[in-house]
CSV table of C-alpha atoms in Angstrom, one decimal:
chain,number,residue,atom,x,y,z
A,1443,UNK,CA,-5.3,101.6,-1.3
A,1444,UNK,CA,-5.5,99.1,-4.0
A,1445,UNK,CA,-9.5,98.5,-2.6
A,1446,UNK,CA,-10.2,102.0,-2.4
A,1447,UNK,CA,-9.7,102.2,-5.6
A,1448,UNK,CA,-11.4,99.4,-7.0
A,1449,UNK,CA,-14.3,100.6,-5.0
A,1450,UNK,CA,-13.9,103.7,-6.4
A,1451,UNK,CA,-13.6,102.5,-10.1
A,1452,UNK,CA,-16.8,100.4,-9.2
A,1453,UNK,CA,-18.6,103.8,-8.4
A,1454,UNK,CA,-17.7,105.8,-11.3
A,1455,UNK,CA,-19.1,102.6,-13.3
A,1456,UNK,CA,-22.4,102.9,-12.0
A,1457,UNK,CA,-22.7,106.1,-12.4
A,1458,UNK,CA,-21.6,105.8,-16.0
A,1459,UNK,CA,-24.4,103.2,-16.5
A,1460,UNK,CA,-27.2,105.5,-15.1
A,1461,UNK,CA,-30.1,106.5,-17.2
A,1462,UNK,CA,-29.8,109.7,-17.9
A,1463,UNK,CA,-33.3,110.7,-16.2
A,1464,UNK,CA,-31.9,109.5,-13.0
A,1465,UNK,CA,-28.6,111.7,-12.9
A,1466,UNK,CA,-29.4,115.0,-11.3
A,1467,UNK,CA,-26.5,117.3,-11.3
A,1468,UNK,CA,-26.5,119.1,-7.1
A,1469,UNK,CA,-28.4,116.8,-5.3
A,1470,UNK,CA,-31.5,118.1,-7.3
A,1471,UNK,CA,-34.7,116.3,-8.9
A,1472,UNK,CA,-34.0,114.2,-11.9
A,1473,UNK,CA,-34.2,115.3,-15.6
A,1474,UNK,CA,-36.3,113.5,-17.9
A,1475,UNK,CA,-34.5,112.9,-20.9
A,1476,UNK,CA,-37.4,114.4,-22.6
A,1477,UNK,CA,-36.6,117.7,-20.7
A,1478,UNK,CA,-32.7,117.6,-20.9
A,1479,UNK,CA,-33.3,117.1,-24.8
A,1480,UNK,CA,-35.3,120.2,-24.9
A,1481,UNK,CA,-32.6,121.6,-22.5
A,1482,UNK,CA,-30.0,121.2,-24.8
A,1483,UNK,CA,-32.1,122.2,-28.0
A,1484,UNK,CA,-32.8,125.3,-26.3
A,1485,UNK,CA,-29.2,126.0,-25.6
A,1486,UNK,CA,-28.9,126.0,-29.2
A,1487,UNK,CA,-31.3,127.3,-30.9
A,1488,UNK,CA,-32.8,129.4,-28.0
A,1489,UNK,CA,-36.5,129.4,-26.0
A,1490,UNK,CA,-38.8,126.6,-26.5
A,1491,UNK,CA,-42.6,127.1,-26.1
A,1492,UNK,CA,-43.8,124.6,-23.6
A,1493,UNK,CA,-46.7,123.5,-21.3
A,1494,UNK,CA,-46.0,123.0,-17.5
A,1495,UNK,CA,-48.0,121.0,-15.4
A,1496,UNK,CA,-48.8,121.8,-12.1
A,1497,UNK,CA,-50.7,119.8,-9.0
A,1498,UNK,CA,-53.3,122.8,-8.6
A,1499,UNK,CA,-53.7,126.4,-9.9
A,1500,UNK,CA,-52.7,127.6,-6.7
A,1501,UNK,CA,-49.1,126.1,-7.2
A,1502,UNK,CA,-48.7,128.9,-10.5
A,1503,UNK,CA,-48.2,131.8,-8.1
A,1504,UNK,CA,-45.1,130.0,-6.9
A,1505,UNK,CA,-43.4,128.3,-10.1
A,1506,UNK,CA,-43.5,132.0,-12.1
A,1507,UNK,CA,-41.9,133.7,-9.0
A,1508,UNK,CA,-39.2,130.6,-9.0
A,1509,UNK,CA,-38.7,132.1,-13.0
A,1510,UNK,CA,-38.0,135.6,-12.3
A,1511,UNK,CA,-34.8,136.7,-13.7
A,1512,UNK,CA,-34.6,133.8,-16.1
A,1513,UNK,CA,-35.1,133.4,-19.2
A,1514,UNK,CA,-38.6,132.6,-19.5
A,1515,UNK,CA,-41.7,134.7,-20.3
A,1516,UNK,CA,-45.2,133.6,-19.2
A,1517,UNK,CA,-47.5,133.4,-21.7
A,1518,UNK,CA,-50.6,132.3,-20.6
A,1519,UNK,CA,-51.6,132.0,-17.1
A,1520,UNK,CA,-54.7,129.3,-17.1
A,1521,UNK,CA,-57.6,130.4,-14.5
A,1522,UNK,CA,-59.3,126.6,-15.1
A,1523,UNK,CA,-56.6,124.5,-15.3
A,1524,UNK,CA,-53.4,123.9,-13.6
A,1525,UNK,CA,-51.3,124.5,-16.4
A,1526,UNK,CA,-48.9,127.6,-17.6
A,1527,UNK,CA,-47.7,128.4,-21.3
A,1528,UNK,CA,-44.3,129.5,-21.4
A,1529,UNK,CA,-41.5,130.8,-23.4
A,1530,UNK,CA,-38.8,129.1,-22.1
A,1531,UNK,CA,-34.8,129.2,-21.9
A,1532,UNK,CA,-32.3,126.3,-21.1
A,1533,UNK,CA,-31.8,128.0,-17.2
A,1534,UNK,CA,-35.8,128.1,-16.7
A,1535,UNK,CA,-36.3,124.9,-17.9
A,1536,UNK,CA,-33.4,123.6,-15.6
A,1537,UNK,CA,-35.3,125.2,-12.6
A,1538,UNK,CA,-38.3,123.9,-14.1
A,1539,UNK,CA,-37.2,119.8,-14.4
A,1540,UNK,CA,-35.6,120.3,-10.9
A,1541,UNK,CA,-38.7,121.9,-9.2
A,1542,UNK,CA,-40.7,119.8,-6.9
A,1543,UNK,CA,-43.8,121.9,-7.9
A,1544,UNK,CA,-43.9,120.6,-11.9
A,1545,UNK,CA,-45.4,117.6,-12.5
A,1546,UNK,CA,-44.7,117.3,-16.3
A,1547,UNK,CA,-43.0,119.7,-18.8
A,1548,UNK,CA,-44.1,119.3,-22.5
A,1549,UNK,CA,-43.1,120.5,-25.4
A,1550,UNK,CA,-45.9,123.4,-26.8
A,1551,UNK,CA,-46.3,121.9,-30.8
A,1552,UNK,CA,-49.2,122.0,-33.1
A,1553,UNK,CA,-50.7,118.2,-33.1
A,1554,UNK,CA,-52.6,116.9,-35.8
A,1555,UNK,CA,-56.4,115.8,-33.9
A,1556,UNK,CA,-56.8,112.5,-33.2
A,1557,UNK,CA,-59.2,110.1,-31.4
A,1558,UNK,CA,-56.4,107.9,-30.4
A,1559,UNK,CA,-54.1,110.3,-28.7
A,1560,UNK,CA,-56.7,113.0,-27.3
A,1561,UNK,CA,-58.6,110.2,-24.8
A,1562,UNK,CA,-55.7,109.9,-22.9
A,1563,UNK,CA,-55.1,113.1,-22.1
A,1564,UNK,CA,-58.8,113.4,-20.0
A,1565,UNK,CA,-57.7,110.0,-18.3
A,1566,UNK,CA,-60.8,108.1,-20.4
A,1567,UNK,CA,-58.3,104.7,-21.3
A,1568,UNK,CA,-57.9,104.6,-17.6
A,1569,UNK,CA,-61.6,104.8,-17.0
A,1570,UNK,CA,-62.2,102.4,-19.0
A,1571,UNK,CA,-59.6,100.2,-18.0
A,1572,UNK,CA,-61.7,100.1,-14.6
A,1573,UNK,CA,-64.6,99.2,-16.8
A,1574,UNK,CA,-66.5,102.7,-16.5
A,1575,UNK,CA,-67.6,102.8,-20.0
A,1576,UNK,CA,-70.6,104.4,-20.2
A,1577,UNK,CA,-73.0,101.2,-20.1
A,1578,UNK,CA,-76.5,101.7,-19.2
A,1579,UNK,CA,-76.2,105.7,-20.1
A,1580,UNK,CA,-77.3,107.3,-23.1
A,1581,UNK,CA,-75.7,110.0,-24.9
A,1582,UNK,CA,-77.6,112.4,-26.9
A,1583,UNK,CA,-76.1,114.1,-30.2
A,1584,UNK,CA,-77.7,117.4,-31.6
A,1585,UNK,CA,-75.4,117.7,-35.0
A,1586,UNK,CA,-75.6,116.8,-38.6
A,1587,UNK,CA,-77.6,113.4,-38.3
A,1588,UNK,CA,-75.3,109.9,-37.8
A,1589,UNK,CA,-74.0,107.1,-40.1
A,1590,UNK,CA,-76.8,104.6,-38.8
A,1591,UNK,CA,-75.0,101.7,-40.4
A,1592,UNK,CA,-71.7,102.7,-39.2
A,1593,UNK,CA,-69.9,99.7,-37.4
A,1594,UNK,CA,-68.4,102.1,-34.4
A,1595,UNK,CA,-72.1,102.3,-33.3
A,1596,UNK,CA,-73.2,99.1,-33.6
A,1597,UNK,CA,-77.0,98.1,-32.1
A,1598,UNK,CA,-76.6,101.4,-29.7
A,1599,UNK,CA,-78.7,104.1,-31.5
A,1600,UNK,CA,-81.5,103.8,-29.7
A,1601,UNK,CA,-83.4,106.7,-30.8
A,1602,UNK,CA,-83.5,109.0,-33.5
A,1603,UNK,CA,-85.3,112.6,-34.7
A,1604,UNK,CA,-85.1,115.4,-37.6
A,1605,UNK,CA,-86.0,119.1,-37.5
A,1606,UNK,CA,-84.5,120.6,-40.3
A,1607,UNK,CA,-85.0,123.9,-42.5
A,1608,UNK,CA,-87.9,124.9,-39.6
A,1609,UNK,CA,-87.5,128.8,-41.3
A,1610,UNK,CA,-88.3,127.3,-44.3
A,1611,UNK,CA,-86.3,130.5,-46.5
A,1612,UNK,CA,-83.8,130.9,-49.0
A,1613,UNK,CA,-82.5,128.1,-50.5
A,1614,UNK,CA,-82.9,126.0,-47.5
A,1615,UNK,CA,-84.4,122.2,-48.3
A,1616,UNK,CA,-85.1,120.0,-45.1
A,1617,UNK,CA,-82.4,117.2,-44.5
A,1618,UNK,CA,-85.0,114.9,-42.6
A,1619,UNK,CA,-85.4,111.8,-45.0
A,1620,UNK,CA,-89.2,112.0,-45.4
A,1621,UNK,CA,-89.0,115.7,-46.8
A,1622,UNK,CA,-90.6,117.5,-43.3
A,1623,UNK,CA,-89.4,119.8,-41.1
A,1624,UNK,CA,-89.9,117.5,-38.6
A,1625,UNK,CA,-89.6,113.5,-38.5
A,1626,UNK,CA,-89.4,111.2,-35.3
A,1627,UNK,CA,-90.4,108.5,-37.1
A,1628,UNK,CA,-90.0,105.7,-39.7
A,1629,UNK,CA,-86.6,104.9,-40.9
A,1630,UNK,CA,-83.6,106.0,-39.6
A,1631,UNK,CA,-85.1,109.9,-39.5
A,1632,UNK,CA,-81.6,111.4,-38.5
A,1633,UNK,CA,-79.8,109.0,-41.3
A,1634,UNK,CA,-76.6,111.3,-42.3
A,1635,UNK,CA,-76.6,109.4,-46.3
A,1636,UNK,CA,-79.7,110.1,-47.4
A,1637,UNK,CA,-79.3,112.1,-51.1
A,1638,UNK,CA,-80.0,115.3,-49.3
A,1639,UNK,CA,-77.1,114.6,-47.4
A,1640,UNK,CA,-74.4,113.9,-50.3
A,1641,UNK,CA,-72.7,116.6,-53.3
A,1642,UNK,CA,-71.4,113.9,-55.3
A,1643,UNK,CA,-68.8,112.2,-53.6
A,1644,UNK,CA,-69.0,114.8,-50.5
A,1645,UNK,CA,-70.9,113.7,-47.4
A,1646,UNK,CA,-71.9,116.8,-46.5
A,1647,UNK,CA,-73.5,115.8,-42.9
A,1648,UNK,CA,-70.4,113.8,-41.7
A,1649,UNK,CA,-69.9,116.1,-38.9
A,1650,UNK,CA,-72.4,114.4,-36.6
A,1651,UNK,CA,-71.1,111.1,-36.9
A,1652,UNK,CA,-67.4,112.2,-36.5
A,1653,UNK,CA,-68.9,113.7,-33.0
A,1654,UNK,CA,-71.0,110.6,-31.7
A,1655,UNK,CA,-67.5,109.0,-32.5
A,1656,UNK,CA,-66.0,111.1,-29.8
A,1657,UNK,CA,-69.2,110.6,-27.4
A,1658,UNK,CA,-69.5,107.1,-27.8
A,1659,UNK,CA,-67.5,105.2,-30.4
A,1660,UNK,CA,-66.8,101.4,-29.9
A,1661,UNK,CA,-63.6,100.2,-31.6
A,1662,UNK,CA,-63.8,96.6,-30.6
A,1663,UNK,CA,-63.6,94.4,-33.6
A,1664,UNK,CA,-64.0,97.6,-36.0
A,1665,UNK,CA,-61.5,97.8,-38.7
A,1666,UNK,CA,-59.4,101.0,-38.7
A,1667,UNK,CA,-61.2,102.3,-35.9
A,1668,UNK,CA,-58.9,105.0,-34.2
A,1669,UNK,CA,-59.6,104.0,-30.6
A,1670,UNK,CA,-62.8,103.9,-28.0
A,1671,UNK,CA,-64.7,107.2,-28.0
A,1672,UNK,CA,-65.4,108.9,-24.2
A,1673,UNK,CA,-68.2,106.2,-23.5
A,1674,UNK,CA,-68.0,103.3,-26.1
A,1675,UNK,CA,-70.6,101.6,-23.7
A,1676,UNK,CA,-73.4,104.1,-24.1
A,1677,UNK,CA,-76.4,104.1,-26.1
A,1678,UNK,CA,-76.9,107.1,-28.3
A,1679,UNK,CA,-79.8,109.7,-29.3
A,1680,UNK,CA,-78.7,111.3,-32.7
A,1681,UNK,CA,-80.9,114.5,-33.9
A,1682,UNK,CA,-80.7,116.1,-37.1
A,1683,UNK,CA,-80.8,119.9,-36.8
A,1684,UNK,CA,-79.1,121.1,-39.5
A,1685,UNK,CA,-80.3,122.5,-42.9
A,1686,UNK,CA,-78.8,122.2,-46.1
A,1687,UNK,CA,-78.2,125.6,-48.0
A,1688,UNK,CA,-77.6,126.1,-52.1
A,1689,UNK,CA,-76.9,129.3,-52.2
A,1690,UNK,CA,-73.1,130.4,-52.0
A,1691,UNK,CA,-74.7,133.7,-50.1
A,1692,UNK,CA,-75.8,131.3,-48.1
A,1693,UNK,CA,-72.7,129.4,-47.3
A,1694,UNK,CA,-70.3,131.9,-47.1
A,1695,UNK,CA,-69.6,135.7,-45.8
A,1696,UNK,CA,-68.3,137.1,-47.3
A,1697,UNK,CA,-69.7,134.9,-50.4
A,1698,UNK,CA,-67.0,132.7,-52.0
A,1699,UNK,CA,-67.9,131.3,-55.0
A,1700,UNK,CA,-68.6,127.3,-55.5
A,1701,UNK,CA,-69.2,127.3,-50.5
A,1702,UNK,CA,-72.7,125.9,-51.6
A,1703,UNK,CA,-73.9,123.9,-50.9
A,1704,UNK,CA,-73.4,123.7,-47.3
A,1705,UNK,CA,-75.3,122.3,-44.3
A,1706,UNK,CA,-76.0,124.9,-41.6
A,1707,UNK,CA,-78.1,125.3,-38.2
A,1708,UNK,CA,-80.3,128.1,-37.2
């Protein structure tokens, strides 16, 4: 008797010392603490919005048939992507966790957009962790010009064009640094700092380089950089297309007073 119960004591220990994640109540599939947190939030203060993960779209028939009855309201159904957007209650998310069907269960919240965080989430740390960085590719950016002697970019802009204000009305003036409509030569012709480029302290053609960033941005040994962009191997193309506008009518519709100027693309 006395050994029973020591073994018994013994098992109630371990069970005590468990992670929560690993302590699923009938025999079921663990709870992420993440989950049982929302679980228990939900209890409270009632349906959480959330993103479920799925291995394919066809598994979505399945998992909303699973919900029916709970509390839980589908609101978006993704055709593209195995993913649903639900309204969901502390039973459906139980069901949810437990089902062998979810992959992931994540919280539906408003993020703030950020290079660091958003590569992830198309895999691209883990592609470049096998060294698939883009080297030997080139990526072409049609936008607002480029910061040529931005750090991120290094020796990789390789080629460069303008063709700016090509309607040549209104109040449009041509952004490409020799005054043309057209410039694929000489200096740096889709340079997003020339004066044309600038209202006072506002760049106004920052847009392109934010987006060859994204493309193509190398972090290594920049200071502050937010992370590798998708292919920080790649060389990169950057066109001008845009023209700059001085006209609030221009900038703005309806008009609001002090949008010009503005940079905009026909």
């Amino acid at each position: 008797m006395r050994r029973l119960l020591v073994l018994v004591l013994t098992l109630l220990l371990l069970l005590v010392s468990l992670p929560a994640a690993l302590v699923s109540a009938e025999g079921g599939k663990p709870i992420p603490d993440a989950v049982a947190e929302m679980i228990e939030r939900a209890s409270v203060d009632g349906p959480l919005p959330v993103i479920v993960t799925l291995p394919s779209i066809d598994a979505q028939r399945g998992v909303i048939a699973s919900l029916d009855g709970l509390d839980a309201i589908v609101r978006v159904r993704f055709e593209l992507f195995p993913l649903l957007a639900l309204t969901a209650g502390p039973n459906a998310l139980e069901t949810l966790a437990r089902s062998d069907a979810v992959l992931a269960i994540n919280e539906n919240l408003p993020r703030v957009p950020s290079l660091a965080s958003t590569l992830p989430v198309i895999n691209g740390d883990k592609v470049q962790a096998l060294g698939w960085t883009g080297s030997g590719q080139t990526v072409a950016i049609l936008d607002t010009g480029i910061d040529t002697d931005h750090p991120f970019f290094g020796s990789r802009i390789v080629s460069q064009a303008c063709y700016s204000n090509a309607a040549g009305a209104g109040s449009g003036v041509t952004l490409c640094p020799d005054g043309t409509n057209a410039q694929t030569t000489g200096t740096n012709p889709a340079n997003a700092m020339t004066a044309q480029c600038q209202n006072g302290a506002t760049v106004l053609c920052d847009h392109g380089t934010h987006v060859a960033g994204i493309a193509a941005g190398n972090a290594l040994n920049v200071t502050g950089a937010p992370g590798n962009g998708v292919a920080p191997g790649a060389n990169i193309i950057a066109i001008q297309v845009f023209t700059r506008l001085n006209q609030d009518a221009e900038c703005s519709s309806p008009v609001v007073v002090g949008s010009a100027p503005c940079v905009r693309t026909y």
